[in-house]
Short mmCIF file of C-alpha atoms in Angstrom, two decimals:
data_model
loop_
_atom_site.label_atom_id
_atom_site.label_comp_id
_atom_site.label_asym_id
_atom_site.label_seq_id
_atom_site.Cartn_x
_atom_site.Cartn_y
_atom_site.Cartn_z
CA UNK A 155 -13.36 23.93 -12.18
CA UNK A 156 -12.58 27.07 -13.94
CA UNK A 157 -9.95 29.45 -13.02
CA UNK A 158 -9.51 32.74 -14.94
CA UNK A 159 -8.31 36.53 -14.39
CA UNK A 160 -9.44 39.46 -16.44
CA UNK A 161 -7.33 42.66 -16.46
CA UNK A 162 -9.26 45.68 -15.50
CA UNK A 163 -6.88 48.37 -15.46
CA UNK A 164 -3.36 47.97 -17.50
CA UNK A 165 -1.42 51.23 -16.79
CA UNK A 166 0.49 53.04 -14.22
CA UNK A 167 -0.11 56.40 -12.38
CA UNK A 168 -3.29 57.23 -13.58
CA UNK A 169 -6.35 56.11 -15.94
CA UNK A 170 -7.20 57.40 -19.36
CA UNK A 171 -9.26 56.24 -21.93
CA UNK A 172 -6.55 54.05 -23.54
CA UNK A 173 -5.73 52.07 -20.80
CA UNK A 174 -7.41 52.33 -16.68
CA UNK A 175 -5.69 51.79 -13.50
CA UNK A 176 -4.10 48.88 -11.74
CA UNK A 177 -7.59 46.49 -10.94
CA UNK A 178 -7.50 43.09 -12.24
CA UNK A 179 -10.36 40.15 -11.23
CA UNK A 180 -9.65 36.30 -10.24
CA UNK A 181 -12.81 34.66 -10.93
CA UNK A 182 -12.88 30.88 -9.34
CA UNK A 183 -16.34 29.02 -9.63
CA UNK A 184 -18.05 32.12 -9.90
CA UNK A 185 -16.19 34.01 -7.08
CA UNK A 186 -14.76 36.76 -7.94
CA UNK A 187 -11.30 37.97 -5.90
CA UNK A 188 -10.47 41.63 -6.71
CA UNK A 189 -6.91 42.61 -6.69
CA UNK A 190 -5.49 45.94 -6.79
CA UNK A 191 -8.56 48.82 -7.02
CA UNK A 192 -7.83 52.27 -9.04
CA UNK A 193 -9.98 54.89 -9.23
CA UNK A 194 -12.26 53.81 -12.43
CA UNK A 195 -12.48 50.53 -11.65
CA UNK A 196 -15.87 50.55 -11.06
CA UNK A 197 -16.94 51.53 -14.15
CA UNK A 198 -14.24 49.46 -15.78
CA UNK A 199 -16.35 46.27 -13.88
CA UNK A 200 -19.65 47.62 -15.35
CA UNK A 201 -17.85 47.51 -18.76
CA UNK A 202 -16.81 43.87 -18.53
CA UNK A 203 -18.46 40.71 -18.22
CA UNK A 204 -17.54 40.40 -14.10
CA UNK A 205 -20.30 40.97 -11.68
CA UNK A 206 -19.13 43.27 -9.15
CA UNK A 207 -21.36 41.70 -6.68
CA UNK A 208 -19.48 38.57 -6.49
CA UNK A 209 -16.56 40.29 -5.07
CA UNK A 210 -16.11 38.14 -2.44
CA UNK A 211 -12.13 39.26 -1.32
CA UNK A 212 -9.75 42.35 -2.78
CA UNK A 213 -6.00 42.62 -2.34
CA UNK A 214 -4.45 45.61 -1.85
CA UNK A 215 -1.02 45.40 -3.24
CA UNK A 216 0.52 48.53 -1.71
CA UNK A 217 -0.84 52.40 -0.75
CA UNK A 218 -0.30 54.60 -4.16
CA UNK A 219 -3.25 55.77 -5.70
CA UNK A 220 -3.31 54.33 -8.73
CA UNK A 221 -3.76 51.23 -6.85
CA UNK A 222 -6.74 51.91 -4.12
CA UNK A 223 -8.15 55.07 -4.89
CA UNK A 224 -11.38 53.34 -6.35
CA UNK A 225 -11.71 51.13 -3.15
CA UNK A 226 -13.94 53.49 -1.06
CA UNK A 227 -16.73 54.13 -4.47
CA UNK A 228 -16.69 50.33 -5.51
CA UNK A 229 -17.25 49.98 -1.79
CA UNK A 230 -20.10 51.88 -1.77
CA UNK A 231 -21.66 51.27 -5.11
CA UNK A 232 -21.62 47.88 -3.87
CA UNK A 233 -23.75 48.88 -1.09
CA UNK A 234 -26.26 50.42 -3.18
CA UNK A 235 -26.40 47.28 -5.36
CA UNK A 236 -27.63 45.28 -2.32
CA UNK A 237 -30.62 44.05 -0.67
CA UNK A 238 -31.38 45.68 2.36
CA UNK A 239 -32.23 42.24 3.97
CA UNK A 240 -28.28 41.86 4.29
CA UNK A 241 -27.75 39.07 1.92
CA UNK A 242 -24.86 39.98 0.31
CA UNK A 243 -21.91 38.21 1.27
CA UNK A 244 -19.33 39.72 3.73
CA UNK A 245 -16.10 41.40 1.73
CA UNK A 246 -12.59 40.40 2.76
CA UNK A 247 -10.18 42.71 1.77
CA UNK A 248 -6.35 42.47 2.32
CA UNK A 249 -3.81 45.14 2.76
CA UNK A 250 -0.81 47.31 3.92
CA UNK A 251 -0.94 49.00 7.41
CA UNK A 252 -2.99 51.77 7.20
CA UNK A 253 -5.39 50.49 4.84
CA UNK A 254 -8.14 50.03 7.63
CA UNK A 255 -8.26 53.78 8.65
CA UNK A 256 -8.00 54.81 5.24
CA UNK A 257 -11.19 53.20 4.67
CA UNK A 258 -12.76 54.10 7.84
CA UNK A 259 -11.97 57.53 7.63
CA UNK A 260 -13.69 57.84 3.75
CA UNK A 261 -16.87 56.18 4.58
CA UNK A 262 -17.10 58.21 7.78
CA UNK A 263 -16.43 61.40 6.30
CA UNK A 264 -18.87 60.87 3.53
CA UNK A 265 -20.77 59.43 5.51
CA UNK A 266 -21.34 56.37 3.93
CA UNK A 267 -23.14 53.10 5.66
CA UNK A 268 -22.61 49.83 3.56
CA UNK A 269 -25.07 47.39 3.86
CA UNK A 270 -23.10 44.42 4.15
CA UNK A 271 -20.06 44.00 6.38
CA UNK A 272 -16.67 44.09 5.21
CA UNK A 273 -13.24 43.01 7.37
CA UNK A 274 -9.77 45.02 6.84
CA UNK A 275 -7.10 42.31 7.36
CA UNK A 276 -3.37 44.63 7.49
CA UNK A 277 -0.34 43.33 6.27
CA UNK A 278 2.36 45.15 8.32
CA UNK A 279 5.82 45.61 6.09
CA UNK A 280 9.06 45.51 7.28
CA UNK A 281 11.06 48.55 7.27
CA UNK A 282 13.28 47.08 4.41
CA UNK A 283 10.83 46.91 2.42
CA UNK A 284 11.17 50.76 0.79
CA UNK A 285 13.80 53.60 1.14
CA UNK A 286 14.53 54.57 4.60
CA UNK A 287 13.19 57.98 3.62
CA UNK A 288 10.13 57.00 2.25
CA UNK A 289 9.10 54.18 5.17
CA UNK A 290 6.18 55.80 7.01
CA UNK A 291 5.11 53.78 10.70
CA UNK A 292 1.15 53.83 10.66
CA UNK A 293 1.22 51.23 13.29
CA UNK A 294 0.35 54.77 15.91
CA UNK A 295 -2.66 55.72 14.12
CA UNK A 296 -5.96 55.99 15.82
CA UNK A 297 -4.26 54.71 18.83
CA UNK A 298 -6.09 56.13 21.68
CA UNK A 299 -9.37 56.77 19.11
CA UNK A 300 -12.28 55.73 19.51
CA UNK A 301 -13.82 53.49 16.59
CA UNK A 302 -16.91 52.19 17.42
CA UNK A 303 -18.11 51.87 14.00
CA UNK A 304 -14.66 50.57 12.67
CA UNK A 305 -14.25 47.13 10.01
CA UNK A 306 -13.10 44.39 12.12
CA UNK A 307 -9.66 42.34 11.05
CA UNK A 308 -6.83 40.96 11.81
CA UNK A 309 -3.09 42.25 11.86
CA UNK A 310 -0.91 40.13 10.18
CA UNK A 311 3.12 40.05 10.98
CA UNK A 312 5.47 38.15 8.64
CA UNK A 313 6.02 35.07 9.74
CA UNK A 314 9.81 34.54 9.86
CA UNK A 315 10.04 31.55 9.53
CA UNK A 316 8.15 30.91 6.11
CA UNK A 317 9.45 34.87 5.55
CA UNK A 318 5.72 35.26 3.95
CA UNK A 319 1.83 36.21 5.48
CA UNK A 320 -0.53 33.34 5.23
CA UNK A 321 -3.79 35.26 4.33
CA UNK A 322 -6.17 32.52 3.32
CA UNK A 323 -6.76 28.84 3.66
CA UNK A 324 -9.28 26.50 3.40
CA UNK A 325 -9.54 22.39 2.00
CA UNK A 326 -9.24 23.61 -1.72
CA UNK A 327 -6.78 26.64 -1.69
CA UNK A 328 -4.35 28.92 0.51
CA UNK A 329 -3.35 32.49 -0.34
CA UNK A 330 -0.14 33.89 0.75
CA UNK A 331 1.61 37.41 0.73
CA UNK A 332 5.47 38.36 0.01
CA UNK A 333 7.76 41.08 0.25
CA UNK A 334 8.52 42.98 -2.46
CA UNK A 335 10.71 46.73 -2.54
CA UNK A 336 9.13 49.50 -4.10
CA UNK A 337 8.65 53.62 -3.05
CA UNK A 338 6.60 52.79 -0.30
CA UNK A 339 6.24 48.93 0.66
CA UNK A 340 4.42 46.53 -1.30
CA UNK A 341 3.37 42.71 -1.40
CA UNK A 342 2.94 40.30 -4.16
CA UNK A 343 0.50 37.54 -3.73
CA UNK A 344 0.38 33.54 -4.58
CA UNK A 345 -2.87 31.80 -4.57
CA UNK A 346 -2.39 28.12 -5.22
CA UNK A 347 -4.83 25.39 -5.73
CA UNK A 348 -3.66 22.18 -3.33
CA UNK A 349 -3.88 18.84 -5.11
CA UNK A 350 -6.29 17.28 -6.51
CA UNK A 351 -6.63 13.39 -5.35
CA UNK A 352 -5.57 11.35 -8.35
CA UNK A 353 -7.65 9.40 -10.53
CA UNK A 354 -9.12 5.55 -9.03
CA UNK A 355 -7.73 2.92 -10.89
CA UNK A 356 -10.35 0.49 -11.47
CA UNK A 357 -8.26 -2.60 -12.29
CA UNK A 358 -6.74 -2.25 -9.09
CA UNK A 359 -10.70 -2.11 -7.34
CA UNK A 360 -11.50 -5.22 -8.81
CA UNK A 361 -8.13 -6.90 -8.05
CA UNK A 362 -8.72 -6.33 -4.31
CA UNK A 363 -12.61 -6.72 -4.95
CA UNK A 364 -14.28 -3.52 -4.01
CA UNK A 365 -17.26 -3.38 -6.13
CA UNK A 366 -18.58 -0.35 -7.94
CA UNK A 367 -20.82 2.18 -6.41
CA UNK A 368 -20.75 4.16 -3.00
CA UNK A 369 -17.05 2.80 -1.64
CA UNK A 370 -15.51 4.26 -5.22
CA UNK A 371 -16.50 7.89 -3.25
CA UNK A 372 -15.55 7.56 -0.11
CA UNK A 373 -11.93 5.91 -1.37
CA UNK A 374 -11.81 9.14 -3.70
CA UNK A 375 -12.54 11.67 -0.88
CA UNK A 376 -9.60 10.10 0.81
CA UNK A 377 -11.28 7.77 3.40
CA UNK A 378 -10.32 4.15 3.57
CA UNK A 379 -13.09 1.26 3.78
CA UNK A 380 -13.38 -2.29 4.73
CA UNK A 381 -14.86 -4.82 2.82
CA UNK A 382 -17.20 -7.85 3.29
CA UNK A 383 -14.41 -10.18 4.04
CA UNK A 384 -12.64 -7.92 6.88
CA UNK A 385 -10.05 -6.39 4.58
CA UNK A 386 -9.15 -2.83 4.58
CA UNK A 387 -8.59 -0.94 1.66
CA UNK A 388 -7.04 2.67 1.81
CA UNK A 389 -7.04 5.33 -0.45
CA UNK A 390 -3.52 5.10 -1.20
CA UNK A 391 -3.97 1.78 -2.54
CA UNK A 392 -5.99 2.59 -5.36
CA UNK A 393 -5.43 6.29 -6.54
CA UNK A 394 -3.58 7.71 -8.58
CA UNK A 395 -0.44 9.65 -7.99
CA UNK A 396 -1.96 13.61 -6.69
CA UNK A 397 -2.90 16.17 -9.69
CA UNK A 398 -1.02 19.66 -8.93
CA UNK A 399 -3.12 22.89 -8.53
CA UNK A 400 -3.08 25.85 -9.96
CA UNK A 401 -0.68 28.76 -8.92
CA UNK A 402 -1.42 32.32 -9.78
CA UNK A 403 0.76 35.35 -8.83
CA UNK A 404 0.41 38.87 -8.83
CA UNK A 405 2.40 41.04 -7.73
CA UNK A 406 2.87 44.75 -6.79
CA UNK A 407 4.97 47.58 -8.18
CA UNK A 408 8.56 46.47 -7.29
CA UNK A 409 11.71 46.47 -8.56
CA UNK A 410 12.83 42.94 -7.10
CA UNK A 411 11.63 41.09 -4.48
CA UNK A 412 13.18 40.60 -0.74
CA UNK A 413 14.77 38.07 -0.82
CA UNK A 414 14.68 34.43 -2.10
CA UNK A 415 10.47 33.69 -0.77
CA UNK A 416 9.26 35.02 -3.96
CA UNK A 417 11.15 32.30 -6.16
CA UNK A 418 10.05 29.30 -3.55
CA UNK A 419 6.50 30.58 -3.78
CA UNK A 420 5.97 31.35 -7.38
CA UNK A 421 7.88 28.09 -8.85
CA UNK A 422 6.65 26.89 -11.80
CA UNK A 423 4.02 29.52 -11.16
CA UNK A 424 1.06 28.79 -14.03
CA UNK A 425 0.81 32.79 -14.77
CA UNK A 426 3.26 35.17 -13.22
CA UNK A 427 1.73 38.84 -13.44
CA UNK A 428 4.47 41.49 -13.08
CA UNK A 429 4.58 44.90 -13.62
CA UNK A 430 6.97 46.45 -16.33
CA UNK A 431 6.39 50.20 -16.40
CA UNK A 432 9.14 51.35 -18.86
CA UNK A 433 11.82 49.66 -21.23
CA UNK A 434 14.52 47.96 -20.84
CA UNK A 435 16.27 51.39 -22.09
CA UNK A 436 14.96 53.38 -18.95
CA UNK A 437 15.97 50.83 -16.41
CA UNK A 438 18.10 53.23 -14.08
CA UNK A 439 14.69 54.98 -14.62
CA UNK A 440 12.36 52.77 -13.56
CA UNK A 441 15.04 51.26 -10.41
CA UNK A 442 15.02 54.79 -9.59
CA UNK A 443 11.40 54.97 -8.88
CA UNK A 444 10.98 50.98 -7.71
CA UNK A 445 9.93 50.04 -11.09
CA UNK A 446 10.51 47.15 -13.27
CA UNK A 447 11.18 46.72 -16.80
CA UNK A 448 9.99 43.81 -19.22
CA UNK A 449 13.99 42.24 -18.81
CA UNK A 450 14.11 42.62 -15.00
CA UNK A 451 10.13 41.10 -14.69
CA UNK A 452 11.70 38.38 -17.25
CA UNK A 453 14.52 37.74 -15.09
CA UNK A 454 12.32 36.93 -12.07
CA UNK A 455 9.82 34.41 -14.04
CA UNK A 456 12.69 32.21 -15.37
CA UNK A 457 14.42 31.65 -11.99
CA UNK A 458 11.23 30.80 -10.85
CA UNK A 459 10.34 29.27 -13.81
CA UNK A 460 6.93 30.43 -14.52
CA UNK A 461 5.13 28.51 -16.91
CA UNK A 462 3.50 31.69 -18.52
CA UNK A 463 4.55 35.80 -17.88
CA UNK A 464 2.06 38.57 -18.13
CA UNK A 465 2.75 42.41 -17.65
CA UNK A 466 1.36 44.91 -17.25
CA UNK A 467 1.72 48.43 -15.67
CA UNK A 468 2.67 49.85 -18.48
CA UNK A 469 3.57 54.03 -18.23
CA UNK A 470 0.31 56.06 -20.25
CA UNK A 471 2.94 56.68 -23.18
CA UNK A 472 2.48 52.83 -24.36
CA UNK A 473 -0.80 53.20 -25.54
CA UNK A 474 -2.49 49.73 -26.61
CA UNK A 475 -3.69 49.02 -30.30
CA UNK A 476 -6.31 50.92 -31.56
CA UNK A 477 -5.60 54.43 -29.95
CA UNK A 478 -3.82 56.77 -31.66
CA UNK A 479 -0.34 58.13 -29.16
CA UNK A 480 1.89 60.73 -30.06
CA UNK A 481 5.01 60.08 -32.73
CA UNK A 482 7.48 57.66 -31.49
CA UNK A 483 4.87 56.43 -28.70
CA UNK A 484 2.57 53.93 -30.23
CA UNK A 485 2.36 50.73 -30.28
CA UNK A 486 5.28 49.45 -31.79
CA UNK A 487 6.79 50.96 -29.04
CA UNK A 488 4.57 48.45 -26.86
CA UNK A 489 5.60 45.79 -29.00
CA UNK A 490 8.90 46.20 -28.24
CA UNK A 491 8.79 45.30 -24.44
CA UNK A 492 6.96 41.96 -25.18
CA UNK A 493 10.69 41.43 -27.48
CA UNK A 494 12.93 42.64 -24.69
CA UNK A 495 11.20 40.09 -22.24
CA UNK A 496 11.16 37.22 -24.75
CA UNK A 497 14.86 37.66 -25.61
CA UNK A 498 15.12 36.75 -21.29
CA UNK A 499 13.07 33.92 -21.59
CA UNK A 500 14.79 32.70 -24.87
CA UNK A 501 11.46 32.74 -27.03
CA UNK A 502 9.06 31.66 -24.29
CA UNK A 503 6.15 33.72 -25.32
CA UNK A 504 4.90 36.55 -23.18
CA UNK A 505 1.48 38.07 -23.06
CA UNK A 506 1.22 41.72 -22.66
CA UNK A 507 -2.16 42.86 -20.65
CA UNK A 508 -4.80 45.00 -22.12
CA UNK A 509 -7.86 45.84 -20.55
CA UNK A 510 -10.84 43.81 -20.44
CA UNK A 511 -8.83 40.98 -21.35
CA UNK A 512 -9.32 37.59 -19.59
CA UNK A 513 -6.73 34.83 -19.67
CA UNK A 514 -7.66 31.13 -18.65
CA UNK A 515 -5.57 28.56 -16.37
CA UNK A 516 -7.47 25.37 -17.40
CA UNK A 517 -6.98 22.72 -14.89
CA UNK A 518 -4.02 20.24 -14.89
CA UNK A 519 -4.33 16.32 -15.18
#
């Protein structure tokens, strides 16, 4: 079952021609999860080898531009893409408070009619979650509005118990949201795989004298059977120890995490994707702002022990290979934050994003 992301956008504030904003694709079987939607990204998806019509889901990290300005026009050109019969399939998308009137209000004011229904599902933050100053309440909004023509979707509170927002789950997979503090608030998010049933171990079938064919399935699928003679014979008795999923994290601009949830939910993460907007040398900097630097992203990925660290996010003066910056802003300079992260992770190697480029998590046995 293949499992890949491709990086859409790779820089920070705004897009250029070097490098666009924050977008990057999880593409499962197919399905394509968006996460993260700058303005460009559109035509950053029309440059890559992602169909934008099998955007299933998008996650919305947190409300800066840079991050969901391209949401309403991918929204729309998505609409235009589609059959009028209705079949494409419905859009989830995933998001801070206030992401569902934002939305609302752009397609209304355009007036803009999608063809195929969406759902806003709101994350509400926690007051802690960014500077008092900055912490705006858009629980109020529309209250007392009309919205007769409004997305559906749920609200979803932190649960405080798991201190995290259970956004998807089905047989194969579950998604999950986490605090994170940053200018305005902001969420990181896990998907992980759950186990795979282990392998059958045939000298053990024809020990207990189950004979090949059908009963090898059902045993797999994790249902017991009973044999000729009366005797039962469960799964358990004849599989393998469980094969681990996959874990993939993302998160949002942040300087840290709340907390200790980020580090139980992201251990031994496959690919950890964090942010690292400036150097190590600007880190008052990029604290100041609710940045991160290649060190502090480093820091996080070997307590939780990530098995591989991408960044990304990178401030428009780190221009990627193959465009010429201005003196003393090139890309050695961008080779130097893949050294300050490596020096955290003693050596481990770590991958720094460019666009259009599409990493692979092959499956674990």
């Amino acid at each position: 079952m293949s499992l890949e992301i491709t990086f859409l956008g790779t820089g920070s504030a705004f897009p250029t021609p070097a490098r666009g904003a924050s977008a990057l694709v999880l593409r499962r079987e197919g399905q394509c999860w968006l996460f993260d939607c700058g303005e460009g990204t559109q035509t950053q998806l029309m440059r890559s080898h992602l169909r934008a019509a099998r955007i299933t889901k998008i996650f919305i990290t947190h409300l800066h531009g840079d991050h969901f300005f391209g949401l309403p026009g991918l929204l729309c050109t998505l609409s235009l893409q589609s059959d009028p019969d209705g079949s494409k399939a419905p859009v989830d998308i995933y998001g801070p408070l206030g992401l569902r009137s934002f939305l609302w209000r752009s397609l209304e004011l355009s007036h803009s009619q999608l063809l195929f229904p969406y759902t806003v599902h709101e994350l509400v933050p926690t007051q802690d979650q960014c500077p008092a100053e900055e912490f705006k309440d858009f629980s109020g909004w529309d209250r007392g509005e009309a919205l007769p023509q409004g997305p559906p979707g749920r609200v979803l509170h932190l649960d405080p118990g798991e201190d995290s927002y259970l956004l998807v789950e089905d047989e194969q997979l579950v998604v999950r949201a986490f605090r994170l503090f940053h200018r305005v608030p902001s969420f990181g998010f896990v998907m992980e795989e759950k186990p795979r049933p282990g392998k059958l171990n045939v000298q053990k079938l024809k020990d207990l004298g189950v004979q090949p064919g059908p009963l090898y399935g059902r045993l797999k699928s994790g249902t017991a059977v009973v044999l000729e003679d009366g005797a039962t014979v469960s799964p358990w008795d004849v599989l393998d120890a469980p094969v681990p999923g996959r874990k993939v994290c993302v998160l949002g601009d942040c300087s840290g995490p709340l907390g200790d949830t980020a580090l139980r939910l992201c251990w031994q993460a496959d690919l950890l994707v964090h942010e690292a907007t400036l150097g190590d040398s600007q880190q008052d900097k990029a604290r100041q702002h609710g940045h991160s630097t290649p060190g502090m992203a480093a820091q996080l990925a070997r307590r939780c022990r990530a098995r591989r660290l991408v960044l990304t996010h990178f401030s428009q003066r780190y221009r990627p290979a193959g465009h010429a910056g201005h003196a003393g802003h090139g890309h050695a300079e961008l080779s130097e934050l893949q050294r300050q992260a490596e020096a955290v992770l003693d050596g481990q190697e770590v991958t720094l994003a460019e666009d259009f480029m599409t990493i692979e998590i092959p499956l674990k046995k």
